[in-house]
Coordinates of C-alpha atoms in Angstrom, one line a residue:
M1298 CA -65.8 -71.4 89.0
T1299 CA -63.6 -68.3 89.6
F1300 CA -63.9 -66.1 92.7
G1301 CA -65.1 -63.1 90.6
Y1302 CA -67.8 -65.0 88.8
A1303 CA -69.0 -66.8 91.9
L1304 CA -69.3 -63.5 93.8
T1305 CA -71.1 -61.7 91.0
L1306 CA -73.5 -64.6 90.6
T1307 CA -74.1 -64.9 94.4
G1308 CA -74.9 -61.1 94.6
Q1309 CA -77.3 -61.2 91.7
L1310 CA -79.1 -64.3 92.9
I1311 CA -79.6 -63.0 96.5
S1312 CA -80.6 -59.6 95.1
F1313 CA -83.2 -61.3 92.8
S1314 CA -84.4 -63.4 95.8
L1315 CA -85.0 -60.2 97.8
V1316 CA -86.7 -58.5 94.9
L1317 CA -89.2 -61.3 94.8
F1318 CA -89.6 -61.2 98.6
S1319 CA -90.2 -57.5 98.8
V1320 CA -92.8 -57.6 95.9
E1321 CA -94.6 -60.4 97.6
M1322 CA -94.4 -58.6 101.0
L1323 CA -95.9 -55.5 99.4
N1324 CA -98.8 -57.5 98.1
L1325 CA -99.2 -59.3 101.4
S1326 CA -99.3 -56.1 103.3
K1327 CA -102.6 -55.3 101.5
S1328 CA -104.1 -58.6 102.3
D1329 CA -106.6 -59.5 105.0
M1330 CA -104.1 -61.8 106.6
V1331 CA -101.8 -58.9 107.6
R1332 CA -104.7 -56.8 108.5
S1333 CA -106.1 -59.5 110.8
V1334 CA -103.8 -62.4 111.8
W1335 CA -100.5 -60.4 111.4
S1336 CA -101.9 -57.0 112.3
S1337 CA -100.1 -54.6 114.6
K1338 CA -102.8 -55.1 117.2
N1339 CA -102.1 -58.8 117.4
L1340 CA -98.4 -58.5 117.3
I1341 CA -97.5 -55.6 119.5
G1342 CA -98.1 -57.4 122.8
D1343 CA -95.6 -60.1 122.0
L1344 CA -93.1 -57.7 120.5
Q1345 CA -93.2 -55.4 123.6
T1346 CA -92.7 -58.4 125.8
G1347 CA -89.9 -60.0 123.8
L1348 CA -87.9 -57.0 122.4
P1349 CA -85.6 -54.9 124.7
L1350 CA -86.7 -51.7 122.8
P1351 CA -88.6 -48.6 123.7
R1352 CA -92.3 -48.8 123.2
F1353 CA -92.4 -46.2 120.5
L1354 CA -89.9 -48.2 118.4
V1355 CA -91.9 -51.4 118.9
S1356 CA -95.0 -49.6 117.8
W1357 CA -93.3 -48.3 114.7
L1358 CA -91.9 -51.7 113.8
S1359 CA -95.2 -53.5 114.2
S1360 CA -97.3 -51.1 112.1
E1361 CA -98.6 -52.1 108.7
N1362 CA -97.3 -48.8 107.2
T1363 CA -93.8 -49.5 108.4
L1364 CA -93.9 -53.0 106.8
R1365 CA -94.8 -51.3 103.5
Q1366 CA -92.0 -48.8 103.9
L1367 CA -89.4 -51.4 104.7
S1368 CA -90.6 -53.6 101.8
I1369 CA -90.3 -50.6 99.4
A1370 CA -86.8 -49.8 100.7
E1371 CA -85.8 -53.4 100.3
L1372 CA -87.1 -53.6 96.8
I1373 CA -85.3 -50.4 95.7
V1374 CA -81.9 -51.5 97.2
A1375 CA -82.3 -55.1 95.9
V1376 CA -82.9 -53.8 92.4
A1377 CA -79.9 -51.5 92.8
S1378 CA -77.7 -54.4 93.9
L1379 CA -78.6 -56.3 90.8
L1380 CA -77.0 -53.5 88.8
F1381 CA -74.5 -52.0 91.2
P1382 CA -73.6 -54.6 93.9
S1383 CA -71.7 -53.3 96.9
G1384 CA -71.0 -54.3 100.5
A1385 CA -73.0 -51.3 101.8
N1386 CA -76.0 -52.4 99.8
F1387 CA -75.9 -55.9 101.2
I1388 CA -75.5 -54.6 104.8
F1389 CA -78.6 -52.4 104.2
L1390 CA -80.5 -55.4 102.9
F1391 CA -79.5 -57.4 105.9
V1392 CA -80.8 -54.8 108.4
V1393 CA -84.1 -54.2 106.5
H1394 CA -84.7 -57.9 106.1
L1395 CA -84.0 -58.4 109.8
L1396 CA -86.5 -55.8 110.8
V1397 CA -89.2 -57.4 108.6
C1398 CA -88.4 -60.8 110.2
I1399 CA -88.6 -59.3 113.7
R1400 CA -91.9 -57.8 112.9
F1401 CA -93.2 -61.3 112.2
R1402 CA -91.6 -62.6 115.4
G1403 CA -88.8 -64.3 113.4
T1404 CA -91.1 -67.1 112.3
F1405 CA -92.3 -65.8 109.0
N1406 CA -90.4 -67.9 106.4
G1407 CA -88.1 -70.2 108.4
G1408 CA -85.2 -71.8 106.5
S1409 CA -85.2 -69.4 103.6
D1410 CA -84.8 -66.4 105.8
Q1411 CA -81.9 -68.1 107.6
M1412 CA -80.1 -68.8 104.4
I1413 CA -80.8 -65.2 103.1
F1414 CA -79.0 -63.9 106.2
V1415 CA -76.1 -66.3 105.7
V1416 CA -75.7 -65.3 102.0
L1417 CA -76.0 -61.5 102.8
V1418 CA -73.3 -61.7 105.5
G1419 CA -70.9 -63.6 103.3
T1420 CA -71.6 -61.5 100.2
A1421 CA -71.2 -58.2 102.2
V1422 CA -67.8 -59.4 103.5
A1423 CA -66.7 -60.5 100.0
F1424 CA -67.6 -57.1 98.5
L1425 CA -66.3 -55.0 101.4
F1426 CA -62.7 -56.4 101.2
K1427 CA -60.9 -55.7 98.0
D1428 CA -58.1 -58.1 98.8
E1429 CA -59.3 -61.5 97.4
R1430 CA -57.3 -63.3 100.0
V1431 CA -59.6 -61.9 102.6
A1432 CA -62.8 -61.5 100.5
K1433 CA -62.8 -65.2 99.6
F1434 CA -63.7 -66.1 103.2
G1435 CA -67.1 -64.5 102.7
L1436 CA -67.9 -67.2 100.0
I1437 CA -66.3 -69.9 102.1
Y1438 CA -68.5 -68.9 105.0
I1439 CA -71.6 -69.3 102.8
A1440 CA -70.4 -72.7 101.5
V1441 CA -69.7 -74.0 105.0
Q1442 CA -73.0 -72.8 106.5
M1443 CA -75.0 -74.2 103.6
S1444 CA -73.2 -77.6 103.8
Y1445 CA -73.9 -77.7 107.5
A1446 CA -77.6 -76.9 107.0
Y1447 CA -78.0 -79.8 104.6
F1448 CA -76.1 -82.1 106.9
R1449 CA -78.1 -81.1 109.9
A1450 CA -81.4 -81.8 108.1
G1451 CA -80.1 -85.2 106.9
S1452 CA -78.9 -86.0 110.4
A1453 CA -82.3 -85.2 111.9
K1454 CA -84.1 -87.4 109.4
I1455 CA -81.8 -90.4 109.7
T1456 CA -82.6 -90.8 113.4
K1457 CA -86.3 -91.1 112.7
K1458 CA -87.8 -94.5 111.8
T1459 CA -90.6 -92.8 109.9
W1460 CA -88.1 -91.4 107.4
L1461 CA -86.1 -94.6 107.2
K1462 CA -89.2 -96.6 106.5
G1463 CA -90.5 -94.2 104.0
Q1464 CA -93.6 -93.1 106.0
A1465 CA -92.6 -89.5 106.6
L1466 CA -92.2 -88.4 103.0
P1467 CA -95.7 -89.3 101.8
S1468 CA -97.1 -87.6 105.0
F1469 CA -95.1 -84.5 104.2
L1470 CA -96.3 -84.4 100.6
L1471 CA -99.9 -85.0 101.7
S1472 CA -99.9 -81.6 103.4
S1473 CA -99.4 -79.9 100.0
P1474 CA -102.1 -77.5 98.9
Y1475 CA -102.0 -78.9 95.4
P1476 CA -104.2 -81.9 94.4
G1477 CA -101.5 -83.4 92.1
I1478 CA -98.9 -83.6 94.9
R1479 CA -101.4 -85.1 97.3
S1480 CA -102.2 -87.7 94.6
M1481 CA -98.5 -88.5 94.4
S1482 CA -98.4 -88.9 98.2
I1483 CA -101.3 -91.4 98.1
W1484 CA -99.4 -93.3 95.3
L1485 CA -96.3 -93.4 97.5
I1486 CA -98.3 -94.8 100.4
A1487 CA -99.5 -97.6 98.1
H1488 CA -95.9 -98.3 97.1
P1489 CA -93.9 -98.3 100.4
K1490 CA -90.7 -99.6 98.8
I1491 CA -90.5 -96.7 96.4
A1492 CA -91.4 -94.3 99.3
A1493 CA -88.6 -95.8 101.4
A1494 CA -86.0 -95.6 98.5
S1495 CA -87.0 -92.0 97.8
S1496 CA -86.7 -91.1 101.5
L1497 CA -83.2 -92.6 101.7
L1498 CA -82.2 -90.8 98.6
V1499 CA -83.2 -87.5 100.2
I1500 CA -81.3 -88.3 103.4
A1501 CA -78.2 -89.4 101.4
F1502 CA -78.3 -86.2 99.4
E1503 CA -78.5 -84.0 102.5
L1504 CA -75.8 -85.9 104.4
L1505 CA -73.3 -85.9 101.5
V1506 CA -73.6 -82.4 100.1
W1507 CA -70.5 -81.3 102.0
T1508 CA -68.4 -83.7 99.8
S1509 CA -69.1 -81.2 96.9
S1510 CA -66.1 -79.2 98.2
F1511 CA -63.7 -82.1 97.2
S1512 CA -64.1 -81.7 93.4
G1513 CA -65.8 -79.8 90.7
F1514 CA -67.5 -82.9 89.4
L1515 CA -69.1 -83.6 92.8
A1516 CA -70.1 -80.0 93.1
T1517 CA -71.8 -80.0 89.7
F1518 CA -73.5 -83.3 90.5
F1519 CA -74.9 -82.2 93.9
F1520 CA -75.8 -78.7 92.5
S1521 CA -78.0 -80.4 89.8
G1522 CA -79.6 -82.5 92.5
A1523 CA -80.2 -79.4 94.7
V1524 CA -81.9 -77.6 91.8
A1525 CA -84.2 -80.5 91.3
F1526 CA -84.8 -81.0 95.0
H1527 CA -85.7 -77.4 95.7
F1528 CA -87.7 -77.1 92.6
V1529 CA -89.8 -80.1 93.7
I1530 CA -90.3 -78.4 97.1
Y1531 CA -91.3 -75.2 95.3
R1532 CA -93.8 -77.0 93.1
A1533 CA -95.2 -79.1 96.0
F1534 CA -95.7 -76.2 98.5
G1535 CA -95.3 -73.0 96.5
L1536 CA -92.1 -72.1 98.4
N1537 CA -90.5 -70.0 95.7
R1538 CA -88.5 -67.9 98.1
F1539 CA -87.0 -71.0 99.6
F1540 CA -85.9 -72.1 96.1
W1541 CA -84.2 -68.8 95.2
A1542 CA -82.6 -68.3 98.7
W1543 CA -80.9 -71.6 98.6
L1544 CA -80.0 -71.4 95.0
S1545 CA -78.1 -68.1 95.8
A1546 CA -75.8 -70.0 98.2
W1547 CA -74.7 -72.6 95.7
P1548 CA -72.1 -70.5 93.7
S1549 CA -70.0 -70.3 96.8
L1550 CA -69.8 -74.1 97.0
L1551 CA -69.0 -74.4 93.3
Y1552 CA -66.2 -71.9 93.9
L1553 CA -64.9 -73.8 96.9
A1554 CA -64.8 -77.0 94.9
N1555 CA -62.5 -75.4 92.4
Y1556 CA -60.5 -73.3 94.9
R1557 CA -56.8 -74.0 95.1
P1558 CA -54.7 -71.9 97.5

């Protein structure tokens, strides 16, 4: 994959991911959850304690009206970035997305938000610098961060006996809101050898993703596995933003696999 194609694809995927995020956030801002659990009244105390900002800024950031305004701004710029990508656009999206995450005390969407920030930083760098010798480091940064994220997840699992014995995976799937996935979990519990083999496959995948940088074949192989892996997670738990955020990071690794100085 060439640098130009990888950069264009990365920019389009992360922009599309943020279009989805902002649309869902606009819908969520009208829900009872935001008006009650995530209301300004409930959040402002924690934000005032944890943020080194003037009270009027904290009040502005925590308000439901500000959440809607930020979501609209993010939607407009994300759509613009699909058509006219630029470093300035991706910097703006980084700032707005950060404000939304701060509003939710940084815990709203976990791993997908972390990857969104990684991709936005790398994409902004790649678009800001016209010299490809410098710009390429934006994509390399994304590839390294993504590989490390997978490796860290696999390293955490391989130290836990519940994952090695295949007990953790069925328990994880059992928490799905969908009856079909819970039925699969019960089936895995009844077939411990298959559960253990599936768990080891997940661990091996996460630990070995970094080898994708060695060849285009390995990159394509692991990319196919990643699409399947994240799609299963999406279907099991409804984490569509997680799927698109991580998918947007993969062109950088496909580029790195084919990169020759």
